[in-house]
C-alpha positions as a LaTeX table, in Angstrom:
\begin{tabular}{lrrr}
\hline
Residue & $x$ (\AA) & $y$ (\AA) & $z$ (\AA) \\
\hline
Met1 & 19.59 & $-26.59$ & $-9.66$ \\
Met2 & 22.01 & $-25.29$ & $-7.02$ \\
Ala3 & 22.57 & $-22.03$ & $-8.91$ \\
Ala4 & 18.80 & $-21.50$ & $-9.09$ \\
Leu5 & 18.42 & $-22.11$ & $-5.35$ \\
Ile6 & 21.24 & $-19.70$ & $-4.51$ \\
Ala7 & 19.69 & $-17.06$ & $-6.77$ \\
Thr8 & 16.33 & $-17.57$ & $-5.06$ \\
Phe9 & 17.83 & $-17.36$ & $-1.56$ \\
Val10 & 19.84 & $-14.20$ & $-2.24$ \\
Thr11 & 17.02 & $-12.48$ & $-4.14$ \\
Ala12 & 14.57 & $-13.27$ & $-1.36$ \\
Ser13 & 17.02 & $-12.03$ & 1.28 \\
Val14 & 17.19 & $-8.58$ & $-0.31$ \\
Glu15 & 13.41 & $-8.30$ & $-0.55$ \\
Trp16 & 12.87 & $-9.56$ & 3.00 \\
Val17 & 15.35 & $-7.00$ & 4.34 \\
Glu18 & 13.31 & $-4.22$ & 2.73 \\
Ala19 & 10.09 & $-5.74$ & 4.05 \\
Tyr20 & 11.60 & $-5.99$ & 7.55 \\
Thr21 & 12.28 & $-2.24$ & 7.58 \\
Ile22 & 8.59 & $-1.60$ & 6.93 \\
Ile23 & 7.40 & $-4.14$ & 9.51 \\
Leu24 & 9.76 & $-2.71$ & 12.14 \\
Ala25 & 8.50 & 0.85 & 11.56 \\
Val26 & 4.89 & $-0.30$ & 11.86 \\
Ala27 & 5.58 & $-2.48$ & 14.90 \\
Leu28 & 7.00 & 0.46 & 16.82 \\
Ser29 & 3.71 & 2.28 & 16.24 \\
Ile30 & 1.00 & $-0.36$ & 16.68 \\
Gly31 & 2.87 & $-3.24$ & 18.29 \\
Trp32 & 4.55 & $-6.39$ & 17.05 \\
Arg33 & 1.41 & $-8.54$ & 17.24 \\
Arg34 & $-0.52$ & $-6.44$ & 14.72 \\
Ala35 & 2.49 & $-5.80$ & 12.51 \\
Leu36 & 3.38 & $-9.49$ & 12.34 \\
Gly37 & $-0.28$ & $-10.31$ & 11.74 \\
Ala38 & $-0.27$ & $-8.07$ & 8.68 \\
Ala39 & 3.00 & $-9.59$ & 7.46 \\
Gly40 & 1.70 & $-13.11$ & 8.04 \\
Thr41 & $-1.46$ & $-12.37$ & 6.06 \\
Ala42 & 0.65 & $-11.12$ & 3.15 \\
Leu43 & 2.82 & $-14.26$ & 3.31 \\
Leu44 & $-0.30$ & $-16.41$ & 3.22 \\
Val45 & $-1.48$ & $-14.61$ & 0.07 \\
Leu46 & 1.97 & $-15.09$ & $-1.48$ \\
Ala47 & 1.87 & $-18.81$ & $-0.65$ \\
Val48 & $-1.47$ & $-19.11$ & $-2.44$ \\
Leu49 & $-0.11$ & $-17.18$ & $-5.42$ \\
Thr50 & 2.93 & $-19.45$ & $-5.55$ \\
Ser51 & 0.75 & $-22.55$ & $-5.65$ \\
Phe52 & $-1.55$ & $-21.05$ & $-8.27$ \\
Gly53 & 1.31 & $-19.71$ & $-10.38$ \\
Ser54 & 3.15 & $-23.02$ & $-10.33$ \\
Phe55 & $-0.01$ & $-24.91$ & $-11.24$ \\
Ala56 & $-0.84$ & $-22.51$ & $-14.08$ \\
Leu57 & 2.62 & $-22.74$ & $-15.63$ \\
Thr58 & 2.74 & $-26.53$ & $-15.36$ \\
Arg59 & $-0.50$ & $-26.62$ & $-17.40$ \\
Ile60 & 1.59 & $-25.43$ & $-20.36$ \\
His61 & 2.44 & $-28.79$ & $-21.88$ \\
Asp62 & 4.69 & $-27.47$ & $-24.62$ \\
Phe63 & 8.06 & $-27.24$ & $-22.88$ \\
Met64 & 9.42 & $-24.72$ & $-25.38$ \\
Ile65 & 6.54 & $-22.32$ & $-24.71$ \\
Leu66 & 7.00 & $-22.74$ & $-20.96$ \\
Gln67 & 10.71 & $-22.09$ & $-21.31$ \\
Leu68 & 10.05 & $-18.98$ & $-23.38$ \\
Val69 & 7.52 & $-17.59$ & $-20.89$ \\
Val70 & 9.79 & $-18.20$ & $-17.91$ \\
Gly71 & 12.80 & $-16.88$ & $-19.81$ \\
Val72 & 11.05 & $-13.62$ & $-20.68$ \\
Phe73 & 9.98 & $-13.12$ & $-17.04$ \\
Leu74 & 13.53 & $-13.67$ & $-15.80$ \\
Thr75 & 15.06 & $-11.48$ & $-18.50$ \\
Leu76 & 12.80 & $-8.57$ & $-17.57$ \\
Phe77 & 13.50 & $-9.07$ & $-13.88$ \\
Gly78 & 17.25 & $-9.33$ & $-14.42$ \\
Val79 & 17.37 & $-6.23$ & $-16.63$ \\
Arg80 & 15.46 & $-4.28$ & $-13.98$ \\
Trp81 & 17.80 & $-5.26$ & $-11.13$ \\
Leu82 & 21.01 & $-4.93$ & $-13.14$ \\
Gly83 & 19.93 & $-1.61$ & $-14.61$ \\
Lys84 & 19.19 & $-0.15$ & $-11.17$ \\
Ala85 & 22.47 & $-1.47$ & $-9.79$ \\
Val86 & 24.44 & 0.06 & $-12.66$ \\
Ala87 & 22.69 & 3.43 & $-12.23$ \\
Arg88 & 23.38 & 3.43 & $-8.50$ \\
Gly89 & 26.95 & 2.25 & $-8.98$ \\
Ala90 & 27.59 & 5.07 & $-11.44$ \\
Gly91 & 26.12 & 7.64 & $-9.09$ \\
Leu92 & 23.18 & 8.39 & $-11.40$ \\
Lys93 & 20.73 & 7.18 & $-8.78$ \\
Lys94 & 20.91 & 7.27 & $-5.00$ \\
Leu95 & 21.78 & 4.05 & $-3.20$ \\
His96 & 18.87 & 2.50 & $-1.36$ \\
Asp97 & 19.16 & 3.56 & 2.29 \\
Glu98 & 17.27 & 1.41 & 4.81 \\
Asp99 & 17.86 & 3.94 & 7.59 \\
Ala100 & 16.39 & 6.75 & 5.47 \\
Glu101 & 13.46 & 4.52 & 4.46 \\
Phe102 & 12.82 & 3.70 & 8.11 \\
Ala103 & 12.92 & 7.37 & 9.11 \\
Ala104 & 10.51 & 8.29 & 6.32 \\
Leu105 & 8.08 & 5.59 & 7.40 \\
Arg106 & 8.24 & 6.66 & 11.04 \\
Ala107 & 7.50 & 10.25 & 9.96 \\
Arg108 & 4.27 & 9.28 & 8.18 \\
Gln109 & 1.20 & 10.64 & 9.94 \\
Asp110 & $-0.96$ & 7.63 & 9.19 \\
Ile111 & 1.43 & 5.09 & 10.71 \\
Ser112 & 0.10 & 5.75 & 14.20 \\
Glu113 & $-3.44$ & 4.80 & 13.16 \\
Ala114 & $-3.98$ & 1.07 & 13.66 \\
Arg115 & $-5.85$ & 0.24 & 10.45 \\
Ala116 & $-3.67$ & 2.37 & 8.19 \\
Ala117 & $-0.48$ & 1.01 & 9.76 \\
Trp118 & $-1.75$ & $-2.57$ & 9.30 \\
Phe119 & $-2.19$ & $-1.96$ & 5.59 \\
Ile120 & 1.25 & $-0.32$ & 5.37 \\
Ala121 & 2.78 & $-3.50$ & 6.79 \\
Phe122 & 0.63 & $-5.75$ & 4.61 \\
Asn123 & 1.36 & $-3.82$ & 1.43 \\
Gly124 & 5.06 & $-3.63$ & 2.24 \\
Met125 & 5.41 & $-7.37$ & 2.72 \\
Met126 & 3.17 & $-8.05$ & $-0.26$ \\
Leu127 & 5.01 & $-5.79$ & $-2.71$ \\
Glu128 & 8.47 & $-6.95$ & $-1.66$ \\
Gly129 & 7.30 & $-10.55$ & $-1.64$ \\
Leu130 & 5.90 & $-10.41$ & $-5.15$ \\
Glu131 & 9.42 & $-10.34$ & $-6.60$ \\
Val132 & 10.27 & $-13.36$ & $-4.46$ \\
Trp133 & 7.13 & $-15.05$ & $-5.75$ \\
Leu134 & 8.16 & $-14.41$ & $-9.34$ \\
Ile135 & 11.61 & $-15.92$ & $-8.83$ \\
Val136 & 10.29 & $-18.91$ & $-6.89$ \\
Val137 & 7.69 & $-19.75$ & $-9.52$ \\
Ala138 & 9.89 & $-19.04$ & $-12.56$ \\
Leu139 & 13.01 & $-20.85$ & $-11.40$ \\
Gly140 & 11.09 & $-23.54$ & $-9.55$ \\
Val141 & 8.88 & $-24.53$ & $-12.47$ \\
Gln142 & 11.68 & $-24.35$ & $-15.03$ \\
Thr143 & 14.02 & $-26.54$ & $-12.95$ \\
His144 & 11.16 & $-28.76$ & $-11.72$ \\
His145 & 12.04 & $-27.93$ & $-8.11$ \\
Thr146 & 9.38 & $-25.44$ & $-7.04$ \\
Leu147 & 9.27 & $-26.80$ & $-3.49$ \\
Ala148 & 13.04 & $-26.44$ & $-3.17$ \\
Ala149 & 12.89 & $-22.87$ & $-4.52$ \\
Ala150 & 10.12 & $-22.02$ & $-2.07$ \\
Ser151 & 12.18 & $-23.56$ & 0.75 \\
Ala152 & 15.14 & $-21.36$ & $-0.22$ \\
Ala153 & 12.91 & $-18.27$ & $-0.03$ \\
Ile154 & 11.56 & $-19.35$ & 3.37 \\
Ala155 & 15.11 & $-19.99$ & 4.61 \\
Ala156 & 16.04 & $-16.45$ & 3.56 \\
Leu157 & 13.02 & $-15.13$ & 5.48 \\
Val158 & 14.10 & $-17.01$ & 8.60 \\
Val159 & 17.66 & $-15.66$ & 8.35 \\
Val160 & 16.48 & $-12.06$ & 7.90 \\
Ala161 & 13.92 & $-12.40$ & 10.71 \\
Ala162 & 16.60 & $-13.76$ & 13.05 \\
Ala163 & 19.00 & $-10.95$ & 12.13 \\
Gly164 & 16.24 & $-8.40$ & 12.63 \\
Ala165 & 15.29 & $-9.85$ & 16.02 \\
Leu166 & 18.88 & $-9.50$ & 17.16 \\
Ala167 & 19.47 & $-6.04$ & 15.69 \\
Arg168 & 16.08 & $-4.45$ & 16.45 \\
Lys169 & 16.92 & $-1.78$ & 13.88 \\
Pro170 & 17.00 & $-1.49$ & 10.06 \\
Leu171 & 19.47 & $-3.91$ & 8.48 \\
Ser172 & 21.36 & $-1.15$ & 6.70 \\
Lys173 & 24.69 & $-2.99$ & 6.52 \\
Val174 & 23.49 & $-5.39$ & 3.84 \\
Pro175 & 25.38 & $-4.60$ & 0.58 \\
Glu176 & 22.13 & $-4.40$ & $-1.35$ \\
Asn177 & 23.48 & $-2.83$ & $-4.55$ \\
Thr178 & 26.29 & $-5.37$ & $-4.87$ \\
Ile179 & 23.80 & $-8.17$ & $-4.33$ \\
Lys180 & 21.38 & $-6.77$ & $-6.90$ \\
Phe181 & 24.22 & $-6.29$ & $-9.38$ \\
Thr182 & 25.37 & $-9.89$ & $-8.97$ \\
Val183 & 21.97 & $-11.56$ & $-8.74$ \\
Gly184 & 20.58 & $-9.40$ & $-11.55$ \\
Ser185 & 23.40 & $-10.63$ & $-13.77$ \\
Gly186 & 22.68 & $-14.22$ & $-12.75$ \\
Ile187 & 18.92 & $-13.99$ & $-13.32$ \\
Leu188 & 19.51 & $-12.28$ & $-16.66$ \\
Ser189 & 21.83 & $-15.13$ & $-17.62$ \\
Phe190 & 19.10 & $-17.70$ & $-16.89$ \\
Gly191 & 16.56 & $-15.65$ & $-18.83$ \\
Thr192 & 18.78 & $-15.18$ & $-21.87$ \\
Phe193 & 19.75 & $-18.85$ & $-21.90$ \\
Trp194 & 16.16 & $-20.11$ & $-21.75$ \\
Val195 & 14.70 & $-17.57$ & $-24.19$ \\
Leu196 & 17.23 & $-18.31$ & $-26.92$ \\
Glu197 & 17.04 & $-22.04$ & $-26.29$ \\
Ala198 & 13.24 & $-21.89$ & $-26.61$ \\
Leu199 & 13.66 & $-20.07$ & $-29.92$ \\
Gly200 & 15.80 & $-22.92$ & $-31.24$ \\
Tyr201 & 19.34 & $-21.78$ & $-30.50$ \\
Val202 & 21.69 & $-24.57$ & $-29.45$ \\
Trp203 & 24.24 & $-23.40$ & $-26.91$ \\
Pro204 & 27.70 & $-24.73$ & $-27.83$ \\
Leu205 & 28.67 & $-25.43$ & $-24.21$ \\
Gly206 & 25.24 & $-26.53$ & $-23.03$ \\
Glu207 & 24.40 & $-25.41$ & $-19.50$ \\
Ala208 & 28.03 & $-24.35$ & $-19.03$ \\
Ser209 & 27.13 & $-21.41$ & $-21.26$ \\
Leu210 & 25.36 & $-19.95$ & $-18.22$ \\
Leu211 & 28.78 & $-19.19$ & $-16.72$ \\
Ala212 & 29.86 & $-17.41$ & $-19.89$ \\
Leu213 & 26.63 & $-15.38$ & $-19.90$ \\
Phe214 & 27.08 & $-14.51$ & $-16.24$ \\
Ala215 & 30.63 & $-13.29$ & $-16.88$ \\
Phe216 & 29.39 & $-11.31$ & $-19.90$ \\
Tyr217 & 26.73 & $-9.47$ & $-17.90$ \\
Ile218 & 29.01 & $-8.87$ & $-14.92$ \\
Leu219 & 31.78 & $-7.42$ & $-17.07$ \\
Gly220 & 29.29 & $-5.51$ & $-19.21$ \\
Gly221 & 27.66 & $-4.03$ & $-16.12$ \\
Leu222 & 31.01 & $-2.96$ & $-14.69$ \\
Ala223 & 31.92 & $-1.38$ & $-18.03$ \\
Leu224 & 28.65 & 0.58 & $-18.02$ \\
Val225 & 29.26 & 1.76 & $-14.47$ \\
Arg226 & 32.68 & 3.02 & $-15.49$ \\
Leu227 & 31.31 & 4.59 & $-18.66$ \\
Tyr228 & 28.48 & 6.50 & $-16.96$ \\
Thr229 & 30.24 & 7.47 & $-13.75$ \\
Pro230 & 30.65 & 11.27 & $-13.83$ \\
Lys231 & 34.28 & 12.32 & $-13.98$ \\
Thr232 & 33.80 & 14.43 & $-10.87$ \\
Val233 & 32.69 & 11.38 & $-8.90$ \\
Ala234 & 35.23 & 9.00 & $-7.42$ \\
Ala235 & 35.34 & 5.66 & $-9.22$ \\
Lys236 & 33.50 & 3.79 & $-6.53$ \\
Val237 & 31.72 & 1.10 & $-8.53$ \\
Leu238 & 29.50 & $-0.63$ & $-6.01$ \\
\hline
\end{tabular}
């Protein structure tokens, strides 16, 4: 359970940091009240989706089917995050830059118009929050601790909001690629474990096999970074 809560907290933190950049850019154009109103509306929608998603999955009474569904979701999510982190670590894709994202948002012509800016903030929080929603529902339902997973996501939101209130600028110092590399490996480990278990495979070490899977994906990801890093680029992995 603790590993799932840590994964939820860290995953949510990354997404909330990206959402904060959008909210900050909008707030400087139309004011904090409207920007936070848009963000709050998106959070309300996400809360409803979390409740609905949890309820829908718990209606699946065959545990093996539930485990397979959740495992597939997590595997796809983990592959996406780990793949992006490997590409960025190898220099094949630019690192995500919160300062550049903020500047691009501030340069948008429609951000000074109240209604358009409101929807920019709403969509930003909604899109970033959907990945948090997926992790909360998937890990929460599978571990039977949806409320705890949701609490971890809310705690991450509070931490990011507090950091943003103090900084009053994009939180560009967060090592996003390292976090995505690590968390992607962890989420992929959960997904692999549950998918194969649902298909009838018996893990020799039980849940301790999660540690072996995590090490496998971490080492495999590092090997891929080294393999695909251009020879002309310094071997800066993450």
